[in-house]
PDB file of C-alpha atoms in Angstrom:
ATOM      1  CA  MET H 259      46.510  67.315-135.748  1.00  0.00           C
ATOM      2  CA  ILE H 260      44.683  66.609-132.487  1.00  0.00           C
ATOM      3  CA  GLN H 261      41.342  67.506-134.080  1.00  0.00           C
ATOM      4  CA  GLU H 262      41.980  64.817-136.678  1.00  0.00           C
ATOM      5  CA  ILE H 263      42.571  62.299-133.871  1.00  0.00           C
ATOM      6  CA  THR H 264      39.296  63.222-132.190  1.00  0.00           C
ATOM      7  CA  SER H 265      37.326  63.094-135.426  1.00  0.00           C
ATOM      8  CA  ARG H 266      38.672  59.631-136.150  1.00  0.00           C
ATOM      9  CA  LEU H 267      37.877  58.326-132.656  1.00  0.00           C
ATOM     10  CA  TYR H 268      34.269  59.486-132.903  1.00  0.00           C
ATOM     11  CA  SER H 269      33.718  58.239-136.426  1.00  0.00           C
ATOM     12  CA  ASP H 270      32.732  54.692-135.395  1.00  0.00           C
ATOM     13  CA  ILE H 271      29.017  54.018-135.758  1.00  0.00           C
ATOM     14  CA  PRO H 272      27.467  51.411-133.437  1.00  0.00           C
ATOM     15  CA  LYS H 273      25.769  48.558-135.229  1.00  0.00           C
ATOM     16  CA  GLU H 274      24.665  46.488-132.242  1.00  0.00           C
ATOM     17  CA  ARG H 275      21.845  47.241-129.810  1.00  0.00           C
ATOM     18  CA  LEU H 276      22.944  49.645-127.079  1.00  0.00           C
ATOM     19  CA  TYR H 277      21.980  48.943-123.458  1.00  0.00           C
ATOM     20  CA  HIS H 278      21.774  51.445-120.638  1.00  0.00           C
ATOM     21  CA  TYR H 279      21.862  49.922-117.146  1.00  0.00           C
ATOM     22  CA  THR H 280      19.896  51.636-114.409  1.00  0.00           C
ATOM     23  CA  THR H 281      17.986  51.074-111.178  1.00  0.00           C
ATOM     24  CA  PHE H 282      14.200  50.952-110.826  1.00  0.00           C
ATOM     25  CA  SER H 283      14.394  54.526-109.554  1.00  0.00           C
ATOM     26  CA  GLY H 284      16.323  55.477-112.672  1.00  0.00           C
ATOM     27  CA  LEU H 285      13.773  53.680-114.850  1.00  0.00           C
ATOM     28  CA  LEU H 286      10.941  55.670-113.276  1.00  0.00           C
ATOM     29  CA  GLY H 287      12.775  58.912-113.973  1.00  0.00           C
ATOM     30  CA  ILE H 288      13.696  57.997-117.550  1.00  0.00           C
ATOM     31  CA  VAL H 289      10.161  56.941-118.466  1.00  0.00           C
ATOM     32  CA  GLY H 290       8.668  59.992-116.765  1.00  0.00           C
ATOM     33  CA  SER H 291      10.928  62.469-118.531  1.00  0.00           C
ATOM     34  CA  ASN H 292      12.107  60.668-121.697  1.00  0.00           C
ATOM     35  CA  LYS H 293      15.604  61.703-120.666  1.00  0.00           C
ATOM     36  CA  ILE H 294      18.713  60.106-119.253  1.00  0.00           C
ATOM     37  CA  TRP H 295      21.400  61.825-117.251  1.00  0.00           C
ATOM     38  CA  ALA H 296      24.811  62.499-118.742  1.00  0.00           C
ATOM     39  CA  GLY H 297      27.280  62.981-115.896  1.00  0.00           C
ATOM     40  CA  ASP H 298      30.400  65.104-115.760  1.00  0.00           C
ATOM     41  CA  ILE H 299      33.191  62.694-116.736  1.00  0.00           C
ATOM     42  CA  ARG H 300      35.299  63.976-113.833  1.00  0.00           C
ATOM     43  CA  TYR H 301      32.860  62.288-111.460  1.00  0.00           C
ATOM     44  CA  MET H 302      32.646  58.893-113.153  1.00  0.00           C
ATOM     45  CA  ASN H 303      33.962  55.830-111.268  1.00  0.00           C
ATOM     46  CA  ASP H 304      35.145  57.852-108.260  1.00  0.00           C
ATOM     47  CA  SER H 305      37.179  60.284-110.380  1.00  0.00           C
ATOM     48  CA  ALA H 306      39.332  57.445-111.770  1.00  0.00           C
ATOM     49  CA  GLU H 307      38.279  58.033-115.382  1.00  0.00           C
ATOM     50  CA  LEU H 308      40.378  61.101-116.146  1.00  0.00           C
ATOM     51  CA  LYS H 309      43.141  60.061-113.761  1.00  0.00           C
ATOM     52  CA  HIS H 310      43.841  57.161-116.131  1.00  0.00           C
ATOM     53  CA  THR H 311      44.518  59.632-118.962  1.00  0.00           C
ATOM     54  CA  VAL H 312      46.738  61.763-116.717  1.00  0.00           C
ATOM     55  CA  ASP H 313      48.708  58.652-115.759  1.00  0.00           C
ATOM     56  CA  LEU H 314      49.212  57.808-119.437  1.00  0.00           C
ATOM     57  CA  ILE H 315      50.431  61.353-120.109  1.00  0.00           C
ATOM     58  CA  ARG H 316      52.790  61.208-117.129  1.00  0.00           C
ATOM     59  CA  ILE H 317      54.318  57.937-118.336  1.00  0.00           C
ATOM     60  CA  GLU H 318      54.887  59.271-121.858  1.00  0.00           C
ATOM     61  CA  ILE H 319      56.362  62.552-120.622  1.00  0.00           C
ATOM     62  CA  THR H 320      58.685  60.786-118.180  1.00  0.00           C
ATOM     63  CA  GLU H 321      59.975  58.506-120.943  1.00  0.00           C
ATOM     64  CA  ARG H 322      60.650  61.457-123.255  1.00  0.00           C
ATOM     65  CA  ILE H 323      62.510  63.410-120.594  1.00  0.00           C
ATOM     66  CA  VAL H 324      64.618  60.382-119.587  1.00  0.00           C
ATOM     67  CA  ALA H 325      65.454  59.884-123.273  1.00  0.00           C
ATOM     68  CA  GLY H 326      66.887  63.424-123.379  1.00  0.00           C
ATOM     69  CA  HIS H 327      64.023  65.518-124.778  1.00  0.00           C
ATOM     70  CA  ALA H 328      65.176  68.960-125.961  1.00  0.00           C
ATOM     71  CA  LYS H 329      62.421  70.802-124.074  1.00  0.00           C
ATOM     72  CA  PRO H 330      61.760  69.117-120.724  1.00  0.00           C
ATOM     73  CA  ASP H 331      60.360  72.394-119.389  1.00  0.00           C
ATOM     74  CA  LEU H 332      57.591  72.270-122.024  1.00  0.00           C
ATOM     75  CA  LEU H 333      56.667  68.708-121.091  1.00  0.00           C
ATOM     76  CA  ASN H 334      56.683  69.422-117.346  1.00  0.00           C
ATOM     77  CA  GLN H 335      54.555  72.512-117.890  1.00  0.00           C
ATOM     78  CA  PHE H 336      52.067  70.437-119.880  1.00  0.00           C
ATOM     79  CA  LEU H 337      51.852  67.751-117.192  1.00  0.00           C
ATOM     80  CA  ASP H 338      51.283  70.365-114.471  1.00  0.00           C
ATOM     81  CA  TRP H 339      48.653  72.075-116.602  1.00  0.00           C
ATOM     82  CA  VAL H 340      46.810  68.828-117.370  1.00  0.00           C
ATOM     83  CA  THR H 341      46.837  67.773-113.714  1.00  0.00           C
ATOM     84  CA  HIS H 342      45.234  71.079-112.739  1.00  0.00           C
ATOM     85  CA  ARG H 343      42.736  71.332-115.606  1.00  0.00           C
ATOM     86  CA  ILE H 344      41.423  67.822-115.044  1.00  0.00           C
ATOM     87  CA  THR H 345      39.601  69.032-111.937  1.00  0.00           C
ATOM     88  CA  ASN H 346      39.313  72.750-112.666  1.00  0.00           C
ATOM     89  CA  GLY H 347      38.914  73.070-116.425  1.00  0.00           C
ATOM     90  CA  HIS H 348      36.188  72.760-119.013  1.00  0.00           C
ATOM     91  CA  MET H 349      33.318  70.354-118.430  1.00  0.00           C
ATOM     92  CA  LEU H 350      32.331  67.375-120.565  1.00  0.00           C
ATOM     93  CA  PHE H 351      29.304  65.173-119.919  1.00  0.00           C
ATOM     94  CA  ALA H 352      28.711  61.583-120.947  1.00  0.00           C
ATOM     95  CA  SER H 353      26.290  58.724-120.539  1.00  0.00           C
ATOM     96  CA  SER H 354      27.207  55.058-120.860  1.00  0.00           C
ATOM     97  CA  PHE H 355      25.775  52.309-123.034  1.00  0.00           C
ATOM     98  CA  ARG H 356      26.924  48.709-123.347  1.00  0.00           C
ATOM     99  CA  ALA H 357      26.837  46.344-126.270  1.00  0.00           C
ATOM    100  CA  ASN H 358      26.116  43.577-123.738  1.00  0.00           C
ATOM    101  CA  GLY H 359      22.828  44.079-121.899  1.00  0.00           C
ATOM    102  CA  ASN H 360      23.226  41.093-119.611  1.00  0.00           C
ATOM    103  CA  LEU H 361      26.584  41.493-117.917  1.00  0.00           C
ATOM    104  CA  LEU H 362      27.183  40.144-114.406  1.00  0.00           C
ATOM    105  CA  SER H 363      29.525  42.948-113.361  1.00  0.00           C
ATOM    106  CA  GLN H 364      26.889  45.527-114.286  1.00  0.00           C
ATOM    107  CA  TRP H 365      24.134  43.685-112.448  1.00  0.00           C
ATOM    108  CA  GLN H 366      26.356  43.607-109.397  1.00  0.00           C
ATOM    109  CA  GLY H 367      26.578  47.371-109.609  1.00  0.00           C
ATOM    110  CA  TYR H 368      22.903  48.086-110.295  1.00  0.00           C
ATOM    111  CA  SER H 369      21.063  45.136-108.734  1.00  0.00           C
ATOM    112  CA  ARG H 370      22.490  44.662-105.293  1.00  0.00           C
ATOM    113  CA  ILE H 371      18.994  44.475-103.885  1.00  0.00           C
ATOM    114  CA  GLY H 372      17.268  43.157-106.994  1.00  0.00           C
ATOM    115  CA  LYS H 373      16.366  46.510-108.493  1.00  0.00           C
ATOM    116  CA  GLY H 374      18.103  46.700-111.861  1.00  0.00           C
ATOM    117  CA  VAL H 375      17.156  46.802-115.526  1.00  0.00           C
ATOM    118  CA  SER H 376      19.055  47.353-118.754  1.00  0.00           C
ATOM    119  CA  LEU H 377      17.268  49.292-121.465  1.00  0.00           C
ATOM    120  CA  GLY H 378      18.057  48.243-125.024  1.00  0.00           C
ATOM    121  CA  PHE H 379      17.943  50.923-127.742  1.00  0.00           C
ATOM    122  CA  ASN H 380      18.280  50.725-131.486  1.00  0.00           C
ATOM    123  CA  PRO H 381      21.716  52.258-132.233  1.00  0.00           C
ATOM    124  CA  LYS H 382      20.303  54.318-135.112  1.00  0.00           C
ATOM    125  CA  PHE H 383      17.796  55.879-132.727  1.00  0.00           C
ATOM    126  CA  ILE H 384      20.509  56.810-130.201  1.00  0.00           C
ATOM    127  CA  LEU H 385      22.672  58.211-132.983  1.00  0.00           C
ATOM    128  CA  LYS H 386      19.771  60.334-134.230  1.00  0.00           C
ATOM    129  CA  CYS H 387      19.081  61.678-130.734  1.00  0.00           C
ATOM    130  CA  ALA H 388      22.778  62.445-130.261  1.00  0.00           C
ATOM    131  CA  GLN H 389      23.081  64.332-133.539  1.00  0.00           C
ATOM    132  CA  ALA H 390      19.998  66.404-132.721  1.00  0.00           C
ATOM    133  CA  GLN H 391      21.675  67.553-129.481  1.00  0.00           C
ATOM    134  CA  SER H 392      25.226  67.983-130.863  1.00  0.00           C
ATOM    135  CA  PHE H 393      26.441  64.968-128.881  1.00  0.00           C
ATOM    136  CA  GLN H 394      29.005  62.558-130.286  1.00  0.00           C
ATOM    137  CA  ILE H 395      29.150  58.777-129.903  1.00  0.00           C
ATOM    138  CA  GLY H 396      32.469  57.130-129.176  1.00  0.00           C
ATOM    139  CA  LYS H 397      33.497  53.543-128.550  1.00  0.00           C
ATOM    140  CA  CYS H 398      35.657  53.189-125.462  1.00  0.00           C
ATOM    141  CA  ILE H 399      39.264  52.127-125.978  1.00  0.00           C
ATOM    142  CA  TYR H 400      40.740  49.581-123.568  1.00  0.00           C
ATOM    143  CA  ASN H 401      43.877  48.422-125.374  1.00  0.00           C
ATOM    144  CA  ARG H 402      46.859  49.896-123.549  1.00  0.00           C
ATOM    145  CA  LYS H 403      49.092  49.998-126.647  1.00  0.00           C
ATOM    146  CA  GLU H 404      46.466  51.927-128.572  1.00  0.00           C
ATOM    147  CA  GLN H 405      46.003  54.294-125.633  1.00  0.00           C
ATOM    148  CA  ARG H 406      49.746  54.931-125.433  1.00  0.00           C
ATOM    149  CA  ARG H 407      49.850  55.572-129.179  1.00  0.00           C
ATOM    150  CA  LEU H 408      47.051  58.137-128.898  1.00  0.00           C
ATOM    151  CA  ILE H 409      48.705  59.926-125.986  1.00  0.00           C
ATOM    152  CA  CYS H 410      51.956  60.006-127.935  1.00  0.00           C
ATOM    153  CA  GLN H 411      50.116  61.742-130.779  1.00  0.00           C
ATOM    154  CA  VAL H 412      48.544  64.213-128.334  1.00  0.00           C
ATOM    155  CA  ILE H 413      51.940  65.217-126.936  1.00  0.00           C
ATOM    156  CA  ASP H 414      53.349  65.452-130.460  1.00  0.00           C
ATOM    157  CA  SER H 415      50.539  67.913-131.200  1.00  0.00           C
ATOM    158  CA  VAL H 416      51.400  69.954-128.119  1.00  0.00           C
ATOM    159  CA  GLU H 417      55.048  70.118-129.149  1.00  0.00           C
ATOM    160  CA  THR H 418      54.126  71.189-132.680  1.00  0.00           C
ATOM    161  CA  LEU H 419      51.830  73.958-131.412  1.00  0.00           C
ATOM    162  CA  ALA H 420      54.454  75.214-128.973  1.00  0.00           C
ATOM    163  CA  ASP H 421      57.202  75.204-131.614  1.00  0.00           C
ATOM    164  CA  THR H 422      55.012  77.130-134.045  1.00  0.00           C
ATOM    165  CA  SER H 423      54.132  79.706-131.387  1.00  0.00           C
ATOM    166  CA  GLU H 424      57.792  80.193-130.419  1.00  0.00           C
ATOM    167  CA  LYS H 425      58.750  80.820-134.049  1.00  0.00           C
ATOM    168  CA  ASN H 426      55.994  83.404-134.474  1.00  0.00           C
ATOM    169  CA  GLN H 427      56.595  85.359-131.264  1.00  0.00           C
ATOM    170  CA  GLU H 428      59.593  87.042-129.732  1.00  0.00           C
ATOM    171  CA  ILE H 429      60.392  85.644-126.286  1.00  0.00           C
ATOM    172  CA  GLN H 430      62.301  87.923-123.909  1.00  0.00           C
ATOM    173  CA  HIS H 431      61.576  86.393-120.514  1.00  0.00           C
ATOM    174  CA  ASN H 432      60.847  82.936-119.162  1.00  0.00           C
ATOM    175  CA  SER H 433      57.376  84.148-118.178  1.00  0.00           C
ATOM    176  CA  ASP H 434      56.728  84.863-121.858  1.00  0.00           C
ATOM    177  CA  LYS H 435      57.578  81.257-122.690  1.00  0.00           C
ATOM    178  CA  ILE H 436      55.290  79.883-119.957  1.00  0.00           C
ATOM    179  CA  SER H 437      52.419  82.076-121.166  1.00  0.00           C
ATOM    180  CA  LEU H 438      53.039  80.937-124.736  1.00  0.00           C
ATOM    181  CA  TYR H 439      53.012  77.294-123.662  1.00  0.00           C
ATOM    182  CA  HIS H 440      49.739  77.699-121.781  1.00  0.00           C
ATOM    183  CA  ASP H 441      48.140  79.327-124.808  1.00  0.00           C
ATOM    184  CA  ALA H 442      49.147  76.265-126.826  1.00  0.00           C
ATOM    185  CA  PHE H 443      47.749  73.911-124.175  1.00  0.00           C
ATOM    186  CA  GLN H 444      44.401  75.695-124.152  1.00  0.00           C
ATOM    187  CA  LYS H 445      44.020  75.145-127.879  1.00  0.00           C
ATOM    188  CA  ILE H 446      43.929  71.375-127.394  1.00  0.00           C
ATOM    189  CA  GLU H 447      41.900  71.234-124.146  1.00  0.00           C
ATOM    190  CA  SER H 448      38.513  70.445-125.693  1.00  0.00           C
ATOM    191  CA  ASP H 449      39.887  67.688-127.917  1.00  0.00           C
ATOM    192  CA  LEU H 450      41.956  66.247-125.063  1.00  0.00           C
ATOM    193  CA  LEU H 451      38.797  65.974-122.941  1.00  0.00           C
ATOM    194  CA  ARG H 452      36.969  64.159-125.744  1.00  0.00           C
ATOM    195  CA  ILE H 453      39.841  61.719-126.075  1.00  0.00           C
ATOM    196  CA  ALA H 454      40.039  61.169-122.323  1.00  0.00           C
ATOM    197  CA  ALA H 455      36.291  60.473-122.214  1.00  0.00           C
ATOM    198  CA  ILE H 456      36.715  57.194-124.087  1.00  0.00           C
ATOM    199  CA  LEU H 457      40.036  55.957-122.697  1.00  0.00           C
ATOM    200  CA  LYS H 458      39.213  53.368-120.055  1.00  0.00           C
ATOM    201  CA  HIS H 459      41.352  51.129-117.908  1.00  0.00           C
ATOM    202  CA  PRO H 460      41.920  47.727-119.581  1.00  0.00           C
ATOM    203  CA  SER H 461      40.297  45.937-116.616  1.00  0.00           C
ATOM    204  CA  PHE H 462      36.881  47.177-117.838  1.00  0.00           C
ATOM    205  CA  LYS H 463      37.240  45.641-121.298  1.00  0.00           C
ATOM    206  CA  GLU H 464      34.333  43.200-120.933  1.00  0.00           C
ATOM    207  CA  GLU H 465      31.884  46.102-120.721  1.00  0.00           C
ATOM    208  CA  GLU H 466      32.209  46.933-124.446  1.00  0.00           C
ATOM    209  CA  GLU H 467      31.128  50.454-123.605  1.00  0.00           C
ATOM    210  CA  TRP H 468      29.953  53.181-125.936  1.00  0.00           C
ATOM    211  CA  ARG H 469      29.529  56.734-124.707  1.00  0.00           C
ATOM    212  CA  ILE H 470      27.418  59.617-125.838  1.00  0.00           C
ATOM    213  CA  VAL H 471      29.519  62.703-125.190  1.00  0.00           C
ATOM    214  CA  SER H 472      28.272  66.273-124.913  1.00  0.00           C
ATOM    215  CA  PRO H 473      29.758  69.415-126.413  1.00  0.00           C
ATOM    216  CA  VAL H 474      32.452  70.917-124.176  1.00  0.00           C
ATOM    217  CA  ILE H 475      31.001  73.371-121.660  1.00  0.00           C
ATOM    218  CA  THR H 476      33.182  76.322-120.717  1.00  0.00           C
ATOM    219  CA  ASP H 477      30.697  78.270-118.567  1.00  0.00           C
ATOM    220  CA  TYR H 478      28.453  76.048-116.473  1.00  0.00           C
ATOM    221  CA  CYS H 479      26.487  79.024-115.129  1.00  0.00           C
ATOM    222  CA  LYS H 480      25.124  79.751-118.613  1.00  0.00           C
ATOM    223  CA  GLU H 481      24.426  76.136-119.537  1.00  0.00           C
ATOM    224  CA  PRO H 482      21.674  73.733-118.317  1.00  0.00           C
ATOM    225  CA  VAL H 483      23.935  72.011-115.782  1.00  0.00           C
ATOM    226  CA  LEU H 484      22.049  70.304-112.954  1.00  0.00           C
ATOM    227  CA  PHE H 485      23.215  68.547-109.788  1.00  0.00           C
ATOM    228  CA  ARG H 486      22.277  65.288-108.093  1.00  0.00           C
ATOM    229  CA  GLU H 487      23.288  63.692-104.846  1.00  0.00           C
ATOM    230  CA  GLY H 488      26.162  61.246-105.243  1.00  0.00           C
ATOM    231  CA  ALA H 489      27.655  58.796-102.772  1.00  0.00           C
ATOM    232  CA  SER H 490      29.788  61.443-101.115  1.00  0.00           C
ATOM    233  CA  MET H 491      29.316  64.680-103.092  1.00  0.00           C
ATOM    234  CA  LEU H 492      27.068  66.624-105.438  1.00  0.00           C
ATOM    235  CA  VAL H 493      27.493  65.399-109.010  1.00  0.00           C
ATOM    236  CA  PRO H 494      26.960  67.739-112.014  1.00  0.00           C
ATOM    237  CA  TYR H 495      24.948  66.381-114.927  1.00  0.00           C
ATOM    238  CA  ILE H 496      22.946  67.453-117.961  1.00  0.00           C
ATOM    239  CA  GLU H 497      19.922  65.805-119.534  1.00  0.00           C
ATOM    240  CA  PHE H 498      20.021  63.834-122.770  1.00  0.00           C
ATOM    241  CA  ASN H 499      16.677  63.778-124.564  1.00  0.00           C
ATOM    242  CA  LEU H 500      15.399  60.372-125.703  1.00  0.00           C
ATOM    243  CA  ALA H 501      12.163  61.635-127.197  1.00  0.00           C
ATOM    244  CA  GLY H 502      11.957  60.888-130.907  1.00  0.00           C
ATOM    245  CA  SER H 503      10.378  63.508-133.125  1.00  0.00           C
ATOM    246  CA  THR H 504       7.230  61.423-133.614  1.00  0.00           C
ATOM    247  CA  HIS H 505       7.129  59.569-130.301  1.00  0.00           C
ATOM    248  CA  SER H 506       5.738  60.652-126.932  1.00  0.00           C
ATOM    249  CA  SER H 507       6.670  57.397-125.182  1.00  0.00           C
ATOM    250  CA  LEU H 508      10.120  55.966-124.602  1.00  0.00           C
ATOM    251  CA  VAL H 509      11.265  53.983-127.645  1.00  0.00           C
ATOM    252  CA  LEU H 510      12.820  50.706-126.521  1.00  0.00           C
ATOM    253  CA  ASP H 511      14.105  47.835-128.593  1.00  0.00           C
ATOM    254  CA  HIS H 512      14.484  45.380-125.715  1.00  0.00           C
ATOM    255  CA  LEU H 513      14.675  45.263-121.925  1.00  0.00           C
ATOM    256  CA  TYR H 514      16.391  42.971-119.425  1.00  0.00           C
ATOM    257  CA  LEU H 515      15.182  42.575-115.847  1.00  0.00           C
ATOM    258  CA  GLY H 516      18.173  42.106-113.569  1.00  0.00           C
ATOM    259  CA  PRO H 517      18.642  39.452-110.867  1.00  0.00           C
ATOM    260  CA  THR H 518      15.795  39.448-108.336  1.00  0.00           C
ATOM    261  CA  PRO H 519      14.480  37.084-105.650  1.00  0.00           C
ATOM    262  CA  ASN H 520      10.937  37.676-106.951  1.00  0.00           C
ATOM    263  CA  ILE H 521      11.172  36.935-110.655  1.00  0.00           C
ATOM    264  CA  THR H 522       7.499  36.329-111.480  1.00  0.00           C
ATOM    265  CA  ILE H 523       5.884  39.234-109.668  1.00  0.00           C
ATOM    266  CA  SER H 524       8.749  41.601-110.505  1.00  0.00           C
ATOM    267  CA  MET H 525       8.413  40.777-114.189  1.00  0.00           C
ATOM    268  CA  ASN H 526       4.641  41.184-113.950  1.00  0.00           C
ATOM    269  CA  SER H 527       4.788  44.647-112.373  1.00  0.00           C
ATOM    270  CA  LEU H 528       7.475  45.728-114.851  1.00  0.00           C
ATOM    271  CA  LYS H 529       5.273  44.743-117.794  1.00  0.00           C
ATOM    272  CA  MET H 530       2.297  46.569-116.279  1.00  0.00           C
ATOM    273  CA  PHE H 531       4.379  49.700-115.729  1.00  0.00           C
ATOM    274  CA  LEU H 532       5.634  49.760-119.309  1.00  0.00           C
ATOM    275  CA  ALA H 533       2.168  49.075-120.761  1.00  0.00           C
ATOM    276  CA  LYS H 534       0.709  51.841-118.598  1.00  0.00           C
ATOM    277  CA  HIS H 535       3.120  54.274-120.278  1.00  0.00           C
ATOM    278  CA  GLY H 536       2.613  52.945-123.795  1.00  0.00           C
ATOM    279  CA  ILE H 537       6.056  51.364-123.981  1.00  0.00           C
ATOM    280  CA  ARG H 538       6.289  48.171-125.994  1.00  0.00           C
ATOM    281  CA  PRO H 539       9.865  46.946-126.557  1.00  0.00           C
ATOM    282  CA  LYS H 540      10.059  45.525-130.086  1.00  0.00           C
ATOM    283  CA  LYS H 541      12.100  42.520-128.953  1.00  0.00           C
ATOM    284  CA  GLY H 542      10.217  42.073-125.704  1.00  0.00           C
ATOM    285  CA  ILE H 543      11.317  41.815-122.074  1.00  0.00           C
ATOM    286  CA  SER H 544      13.718  39.135-120.822  1.00  0.00           C
ATOM    287  CA  TYR H 545      14.875  37.957-117.436  1.00  0.00           C
ATOM    288  CA  CYS H 546      18.663  37.903-117.155  1.00  0.00           C
ATOM    289  CA  GLN H 547      18.718  34.247-116.015  1.00  0.00           C
ATOM    290  CA  ILE H 548      21.451  35.062-113.496  1.00  0.00           C
ATOM    291  CA  PRO H 549      20.683  33.638-110.012  1.00  0.00           C
ATOM    292  CA  TYR H 550      20.007  36.285-107.392  1.00  0.00           C
ATOM    293  CA  ARG H 551      22.455  36.363-104.494  1.00  0.00           C
ATOM    294  CA  ALA H 552      21.585  38.420-101.440  1.00  0.00           C
ATOM    295  CA  LYS H 553      24.584  40.207 -99.887  1.00  0.00           C
TER     296      LYS H 553
END
């Protein structure tokens, strides 16, 4: 049941141009490597990403228990398990794209000192790159009612799995029941992570975000997991290849230069840099037209 939910959520195909916001430093790295970084979703937005999903699960479980659920121990075990696995379980990596390449809130995040760009890609190209690397593309969900409905379905799936396991196994001790429950929880972990990766707080709705999401990684020591310096910790990431099969240079559809106090010379050096690397955005390069404000 939960696999059907995940398949449906990742069945949307982007039709609009997809923009990836980054700094000048990020641009240099992307052009030099033809890769972007996909970060561990547990480290996105100061760890608030997955906490939102846990909060939704907690609300649903609390409501079911208050309503007189027949197996409150199952629900409490699931909540405890989810809370622990969010920070200690399997790893899932994602990179963000926006349908809007000229968004003030994003420029405020990436252009505080006038050093931001948003790279516009043809959605078919991103989809092709994702499929070649076994990534999936999902459109973020911001509607709280839809999020609650999805979480309700997830918990229904957990209950169904647990009930089936109890019918098929003889339970003699409470420890047997707890072990059985945890086995059921583990069966849905990968799909739960994929669902959590595209559930975002409603306050971010204007971003219209799409995410490329990696396969679930269960053993980071055997996978190409790298680390970068974050604001206050080391952040795990993996690389997502943007090199097309017949292209050696980055394939861009369009590019926005973010707010800067030096529009003319910044635009000039940006054009020179791209030309030097054989990059010619099909729809050109645009200035964002948002006034620069020094902070």
